[in-house]
């Protein structure tokens, strides 16, 4: 079970990923809800704040790397297969929309790393990115261990090897990101 909290009554869906080992309530406890309040209260955005599982994955540097990356991939699947549909449904209901609204994903520190990874891996789900002070290589959490799943979650590695004619390149150029 994963906890989340929604701030706002209407507007563009925004996914907040907290800093390393963070929880959904960090958005409020660290006064980010206050900073975002003009956009939240005016119905321009709805912020969905979620938990991380960093203590089981990126932060557990003494644990089994293969188990940790598999666990991290489960969290990525939770976001893309459960959280995104939940966010879209709520945005559609509250705004009177239909279809698949794009989602802005943001975070700071390791939350920025996760946000950037989601944006670059899933440009069909996330069309905006705000990533503040992230570390964009999986070496931070996994050291020298590298398998396909670690590679797929390390933007420094997979973006460097992405061919210039990859269809995601056009999507990235169409979307807006701040790194």
PDB file of C-alpha atoms in Angstrom:
ATOM      1  CA  UNK A   1       0.000   0.000   0.000  1.00  0.00           C
ATOM      2  CA  UNK A   2       1.235   3.461  -0.907  1.00  0.00           C
ATOM      3  CA  UNK A   3      -0.049   6.688   0.604  1.00  0.00           C
ATOM      4  CA  UNK A   4      -0.583   9.934  -1.248  1.00  0.00           C
ATOM      5  CA  UNK A   5      -2.186  13.297  -0.661  1.00  0.00           C
ATOM      6  CA  UNK A   6      -3.915  15.534  -3.181  1.00  0.00           C
ATOM      7  CA  UNK A   7      -3.715  19.317  -2.978  1.00  0.00           C
ATOM      8  CA  UNK A   8      -6.222  21.263  -5.037  1.00  0.00           C
ATOM      9  CA  UNK A   9      -9.663  21.003  -6.548  1.00  0.00           C
ATOM     10  CA  UNK A  10      -8.932  21.344 -10.284  1.00  0.00           C
ATOM     11  CA  UNK A  11      -6.246  22.015 -12.862  1.00  0.00           C
ATOM     12  CA  UNK A  12      -3.263  20.294 -14.431  1.00  0.00           C
ATOM     13  CA  UNK A  13      -2.142  17.156 -12.587  1.00  0.00           C
ATOM     14  CA  UNK A  14       1.283  17.488 -10.949  1.00  0.00           C
ATOM     15  CA  UNK A  15       3.210  14.586  -9.405  1.00  0.00           C
ATOM     16  CA  UNK A  16       5.502  15.528  -6.521  1.00  0.00           C
ATOM     17  CA  UNK A  17       8.270  13.091  -5.573  1.00  0.00           C
ATOM     18  CA  UNK A  18       9.910  13.937  -2.234  1.00  0.00           C
ATOM     19  CA  UNK A  19      13.624  14.063  -1.461  1.00  0.00           C
ATOM     20  CA  UNK A  20      15.587  10.935  -0.547  1.00  0.00           C
ATOM     21  CA  UNK A  21      13.721   8.594   1.816  1.00  0.00           C
ATOM     22  CA  UNK A  22      10.810  11.039   1.711  1.00  0.00           C
ATOM     23  CA  UNK A  23       7.111  10.713   2.317  1.00  0.00           C
ATOM     24  CA  UNK A  24       3.953  12.205   0.859  1.00  0.00           C
ATOM     25  CA  UNK A  25       3.559  14.627   3.767  1.00  0.00           C
ATOM     26  CA  UNK A  26       6.931  16.295   2.985  1.00  0.00           C
ATOM     27  CA  UNK A  27       5.204  18.526   0.418  1.00  0.00           C
ATOM     28  CA  UNK A  28       3.273  20.122   3.243  1.00  0.00           C
ATOM     29  CA  UNK A  29       5.832  19.801   6.050  1.00  0.00           C
ATOM     30  CA  UNK A  30       8.546  21.518   4.002  1.00  0.00           C
ATOM     31  CA  UNK A  31       6.133  24.374   3.143  1.00  0.00           C
ATOM     32  CA  UNK A  32       5.932  23.583  -0.581  1.00  0.00           C
ATOM     33  CA  UNK A  33       2.138  23.618  -0.349  1.00  0.00           C
ATOM     34  CA  UNK A  34       2.433  27.247   0.766  1.00  0.00           C
ATOM     35  CA  UNK A  35       4.646  28.124  -2.201  1.00  0.00           C
ATOM     36  CA  UNK A  36       2.321  26.391  -4.658  1.00  0.00           C
ATOM     37  CA  UNK A  37      -0.871  27.726  -2.995  1.00  0.00           C
ATOM     38  CA  UNK A  38      -1.620  30.479  -5.567  1.00  0.00           C
ATOM     39  CA  UNK A  39      -1.805  27.876  -8.350  1.00  0.00           C
ATOM     40  CA  UNK A  40      -3.477  25.230  -6.192  1.00  0.00           C
ATOM     41  CA  UNK A  41      -6.156  27.536  -4.793  1.00  0.00           C
ATOM     42  CA  UNK A  42      -6.905  29.103  -8.192  1.00  0.00           C
ATOM     43  CA  UNK A  43      -7.523  25.664  -9.717  1.00  0.00           C
ATOM     44  CA  UNK A  44      -4.570  25.769 -12.090  1.00  0.00           C
ATOM     45  CA  UNK A  45      -2.900  22.649 -10.628  1.00  0.00           C
ATOM     46  CA  UNK A  46      -3.672  19.644  -8.481  1.00  0.00           C
ATOM     47  CA  UNK A  47      -0.554  18.329  -6.760  1.00  0.00           C
ATOM     48  CA  UNK A  48      -0.387  14.622  -5.970  1.00  0.00           C
ATOM     49  CA  UNK A  49       2.290  13.957  -3.365  1.00  0.00           C
ATOM     50  CA  UNK A  50       3.525  10.370  -3.015  1.00  0.00           C
ATOM     51  CA  UNK A  51       5.863   8.252  -0.893  1.00  0.00           C
ATOM     52  CA  UNK A  52       9.220   6.937  -2.015  1.00  0.00           C
ATOM     53  CA  UNK A  53      10.680   3.542  -1.262  1.00  0.00           C
ATOM     54  CA  UNK A  54      14.264   4.826  -1.330  1.00  0.00           C
ATOM     55  CA  UNK A  55      15.111   3.154   1.982  1.00  0.00           C
ATOM     56  CA  UNK A  56      14.556  -0.186   0.221  1.00  0.00           C
ATOM     57  CA  UNK A  57      16.193   0.775  -3.069  1.00  0.00           C
ATOM     58  CA  UNK A  58      18.573   3.674  -3.714  1.00  0.00           C
ATOM     59  CA  UNK A  59      19.497   4.332  -0.069  1.00  0.00           C
ATOM     60  CA  UNK A  60      20.092   0.696   0.923  1.00  0.00           C
ATOM     61  CA  UNK A  61      23.587   0.589  -0.562  1.00  0.00           C
ATOM     62  CA  UNK A  62      24.516  -2.487   1.494  1.00  0.00           C
ATOM     63  CA  UNK A  63      21.539  -4.511   0.249  1.00  0.00           C
ATOM     64  CA  UNK A  64      21.419  -6.860  -2.735  1.00  0.00           C
ATOM     65  CA  UNK A  65      21.613  -4.619  -5.799  1.00  0.00           C
ATOM     66  CA  UNK A  66      19.543  -6.883  -8.040  1.00  0.00           C
ATOM     67  CA  UNK A  67      16.739  -7.144  -5.471  1.00  0.00           C
ATOM     68  CA  UNK A  68      16.840  -3.358  -4.907  1.00  0.00           C
ATOM     69  CA  UNK A  69      16.574  -2.468  -8.612  1.00  0.00           C
ATOM     70  CA  UNK A  70      13.714  -4.950  -9.037  1.00  0.00           C
ATOM     71  CA  UNK A  71      11.962  -3.319  -6.082  1.00  0.00           C
ATOM     72  CA  UNK A  72      12.561   0.128  -7.588  1.00  0.00           C
ATOM     73  CA  UNK A  73      11.064  -1.041 -10.868  1.00  0.00           C
ATOM     74  CA  UNK A  74       7.963  -2.145  -8.920  1.00  0.00           C
ATOM     75  CA  UNK A  75       7.676   1.423  -7.605  1.00  0.00           C
ATOM     76  CA  UNK A  76       8.040   2.802 -11.155  1.00  0.00           C
ATOM     77  CA  UNK A  77       5.277   0.414 -12.266  1.00  0.00           C
ATOM     78  CA  UNK A  78       3.080   1.560  -9.366  1.00  0.00           C
ATOM     79  CA  UNK A  79       3.477   5.164 -10.535  1.00  0.00           C
ATOM     80  CA  UNK A  80       2.918   4.487 -14.242  1.00  0.00           C
ATOM     81  CA  UNK A  81       0.204   1.834 -13.929  1.00  0.00           C
ATOM     82  CA  UNK A  82      -1.708   2.932 -10.821  1.00  0.00           C
ATOM     83  CA  UNK A  83      -0.880   6.509  -9.851  1.00  0.00           C
ATOM     84  CA  UNK A  84      -0.999   8.034 -13.352  1.00  0.00           C
ATOM     85  CA  UNK A  85      -4.461   6.579 -14.155  1.00  0.00           C
ATOM     86  CA  UNK A  86      -5.693   7.714 -10.717  1.00  0.00           C
ATOM     87  CA  UNK A  87      -4.369  11.239 -11.363  1.00  0.00           C
ATOM     88  CA  UNK A  88      -5.828  11.409 -14.862  1.00  0.00           C
ATOM     89  CA  UNK A  89      -9.229  10.171 -13.720  1.00  0.00           C
ATOM     90  CA  UNK A  90      -9.366  12.727 -10.927  1.00  0.00           C
ATOM     91  CA  UNK A  91      -8.209  15.540 -13.231  1.00  0.00           C
ATOM     92  CA  UNK A  92     -10.817  14.570 -15.818  1.00  0.00           C
ATOM     93  CA  UNK A  93     -13.620  14.373 -13.231  1.00  0.00           C
ATOM     94  CA  UNK A  94     -12.771  17.617 -11.487  1.00  0.00           C
ATOM     95  CA  UNK A  95     -12.101  19.621 -14.663  1.00  0.00           C
ATOM     96  CA  UNK A  96     -14.819  18.142 -16.880  1.00  0.00           C
ATOM     97  CA  UNK A  97     -12.118  16.859 -19.224  1.00  0.00           C
ATOM     98  CA  UNK A  98     -11.836  13.667 -21.234  1.00  0.00           C
ATOM     99  CA  UNK A  99      -8.765  11.912 -22.511  1.00  0.00           C
ATOM    100  CA  UNK A 100      -5.257  11.734 -21.185  1.00  0.00           C
ATOM    101  CA  UNK A 101      -4.056  14.986 -19.621  1.00  0.00           C
ATOM    102  CA  UNK A 102      -0.293  15.381 -19.471  1.00  0.00           C
ATOM    103  CA  UNK A 103       1.342  15.354 -16.068  1.00  0.00           C
ATOM    104  CA  UNK A 104       4.077  17.610 -14.739  1.00  0.00           C
ATOM    105  CA  UNK A 105       6.478  15.587 -12.582  1.00  0.00           C
ATOM    106  CA  UNK A 106       8.795  17.287 -10.122  1.00  0.00           C
ATOM    107  CA  UNK A 107      11.135  16.758  -7.226  1.00  0.00           C
ATOM    108  CA  UNK A 108      14.354  17.885  -5.593  1.00  0.00           C
ATOM    109  CA  UNK A 109      17.482  15.914  -4.783  1.00  0.00           C
ATOM    110  CA  UNK A 110      16.791  12.188  -5.271  1.00  0.00           C
ATOM    111  CA  UNK A 111      13.163  13.132  -5.970  1.00  0.00           C
ATOM    112  CA  UNK A 112      14.496  15.057  -8.979  1.00  0.00           C
ATOM    113  CA  UNK A 113      16.388  11.966 -10.090  1.00  0.00           C
ATOM    114  CA  UNK A 114      13.186   9.924  -9.982  1.00  0.00           C
ATOM    115  CA  UNK A 115      11.207  12.713 -11.691  1.00  0.00           C
ATOM    116  CA  UNK A 116      13.724  13.025 -14.540  1.00  0.00           C
ATOM    117  CA  UNK A 117      13.825   9.267 -14.967  1.00  0.00           C
ATOM    118  CA  UNK A 118      10.028   9.128 -15.248  1.00  0.00           C
ATOM    119  CA  UNK A 119       9.951  12.036 -17.695  1.00  0.00           C
ATOM    120  CA  UNK A 120      12.625  10.570 -19.965  1.00  0.00           C
ATOM    121  CA  UNK A 121      11.351   6.983 -19.807  1.00  0.00           C
ATOM    122  CA  UNK A 122       7.665   7.859 -20.196  1.00  0.00           C
ATOM    123  CA  UNK A 123       7.257  11.026 -22.300  1.00  0.00           C
ATOM    124  CA  UNK A 124       3.762   9.839 -23.263  1.00  0.00           C
ATOM    125  CA  UNK A 125       2.703  10.138 -19.585  1.00  0.00           C
ATOM    126  CA  UNK A 126       4.783  13.065 -18.330  1.00  0.00           C
ATOM    127  CA  UNK A 127       4.912  16.152 -20.523  1.00  0.00           C
ATOM    128  CA  UNK A 128       6.609  18.589 -18.147  1.00  0.00           C
ATOM    129  CA  UNK A 129       9.531  18.238 -15.751  1.00  0.00           C
ATOM    130  CA  UNK A 130      10.887  20.290 -12.879  1.00  0.00           C
ATOM    131  CA  UNK A 131      13.998  18.611 -11.492  1.00  0.00           C
ATOM    132  CA  UNK A 132      16.002  20.494  -8.865  1.00  0.00           C
ATOM    133  CA  UNK A 133      19.490  19.321  -7.839  1.00  0.00           C
ATOM    134  CA  UNK A 134      19.142  15.712  -8.894  1.00  0.00           C
ATOM    135  CA  UNK A 135      21.811  13.111  -9.489  1.00  0.00           C
ATOM    136  CA  UNK A 136      21.034  11.632 -12.875  1.00  0.00           C
ATOM    137  CA  UNK A 137      23.096   8.473 -12.730  1.00  0.00           C
ATOM    138  CA  UNK A 138      22.147   5.229 -10.990  1.00  0.00           C
ATOM    139  CA  UNK A 139      25.727   4.953  -9.765  1.00  0.00           C
ATOM    140  CA  UNK A 140      24.596   7.078  -6.808  1.00  0.00           C
ATOM    141  CA  UNK A 141      22.499   4.223  -5.429  1.00  0.00           C
ATOM    142  CA  UNK A 142      23.945   1.183  -7.161  1.00  0.00           C
ATOM    143  CA  UNK A 143      27.671   1.896  -7.424  1.00  0.00           C
ATOM    144  CA  UNK A 144      29.333  -0.134 -10.137  1.00  0.00           C
ATOM    145  CA  UNK A 145      26.517  -2.697 -10.351  1.00  0.00           C
ATOM    146  CA  UNK A 146      24.924  -2.485 -13.793  1.00  0.00           C
ATOM    147  CA  UNK A 147      22.293  -4.678 -15.360  1.00  0.00           C
ATOM    148  CA  UNK A 148      19.530  -3.828 -17.842  1.00  0.00           C
ATOM    149  CA  UNK A 149      17.179  -2.518 -15.155  1.00  0.00           C
ATOM    150  CA  UNK A 150      19.812  -0.294 -13.564  1.00  0.00           C
ATOM    151  CA  UNK A 151      20.732   0.997 -17.032  1.00  0.00           C
ATOM    152  CA  UNK A 152      17.057   1.740 -17.804  1.00  0.00           C
ATOM    153  CA  UNK A 153      16.874   3.851 -14.623  1.00  0.00           C
ATOM    154  CA  UNK A 154      20.066   5.833 -15.171  1.00  0.00           C
ATOM    155  CA  UNK A 155      19.335   8.810 -17.472  1.00  0.00           C
ATOM    156  CA  UNK A 156      23.037   9.630 -17.853  1.00  0.00           C
ATOM    157  CA  UNK A 157      23.547   6.193 -19.388  1.00  0.00           C
ATOM    158  CA  UNK A 158      20.435   5.613 -21.484  1.00  0.00           C
ATOM    159  CA  UNK A 159      20.178   9.157 -22.844  1.00  0.00           C
ATOM    160  CA  UNK A 160      23.827   9.133 -23.924  1.00  0.00           C
ATOM    161  CA  UNK A 161      23.167   6.017 -25.987  1.00  0.00           C
ATOM    162  CA  UNK A 162      19.811   7.082 -27.422  1.00  0.00           C
ATOM    163  CA  UNK A 163      20.025   7.428 -31.212  1.00  0.00           C
ATOM    164  CA  UNK A 164      19.331  10.903 -32.566  1.00  0.00           C
ATOM    165  CA  UNK A 165      16.367   9.642 -34.575  1.00  0.00           C
ATOM    166  CA  UNK A 166      14.677   7.915 -31.613  1.00  0.00           C
ATOM    167  CA  UNK A 167      10.973   8.913 -31.519  1.00  0.00           C
ATOM    168  CA  UNK A 168      11.317  10.111 -27.918  1.00  0.00           C
ATOM    169  CA  UNK A 169      13.670  12.910 -29.054  1.00  0.00           C
ATOM    170  CA  UNK A 170      10.845  14.661 -30.903  1.00  0.00           C
ATOM    171  CA  UNK A 171       8.610  14.165 -27.855  1.00  0.00           C
ATOM    172  CA  UNK A 172      11.225  15.665 -25.516  1.00  0.00           C
ATOM    173  CA  UNK A 173      11.549  18.658 -27.834  1.00  0.00           C
ATOM    174  CA  UNK A 174       7.774  19.073 -27.885  1.00  0.00           C
ATOM    175  CA  UNK A 175       7.513  18.881 -24.096  1.00  0.00           C
ATOM    176  CA  UNK A 176       8.990  21.405 -21.732  1.00  0.00           C
ATOM    177  CA  UNK A 177      11.539  20.478 -19.086  1.00  0.00           C
ATOM    178  CA  UNK A 178      13.615  22.383 -16.548  1.00  0.00           C
ATOM    179  CA  UNK A 179      16.619  20.507 -15.216  1.00  0.00           C
TER     180      UNK A 179
END
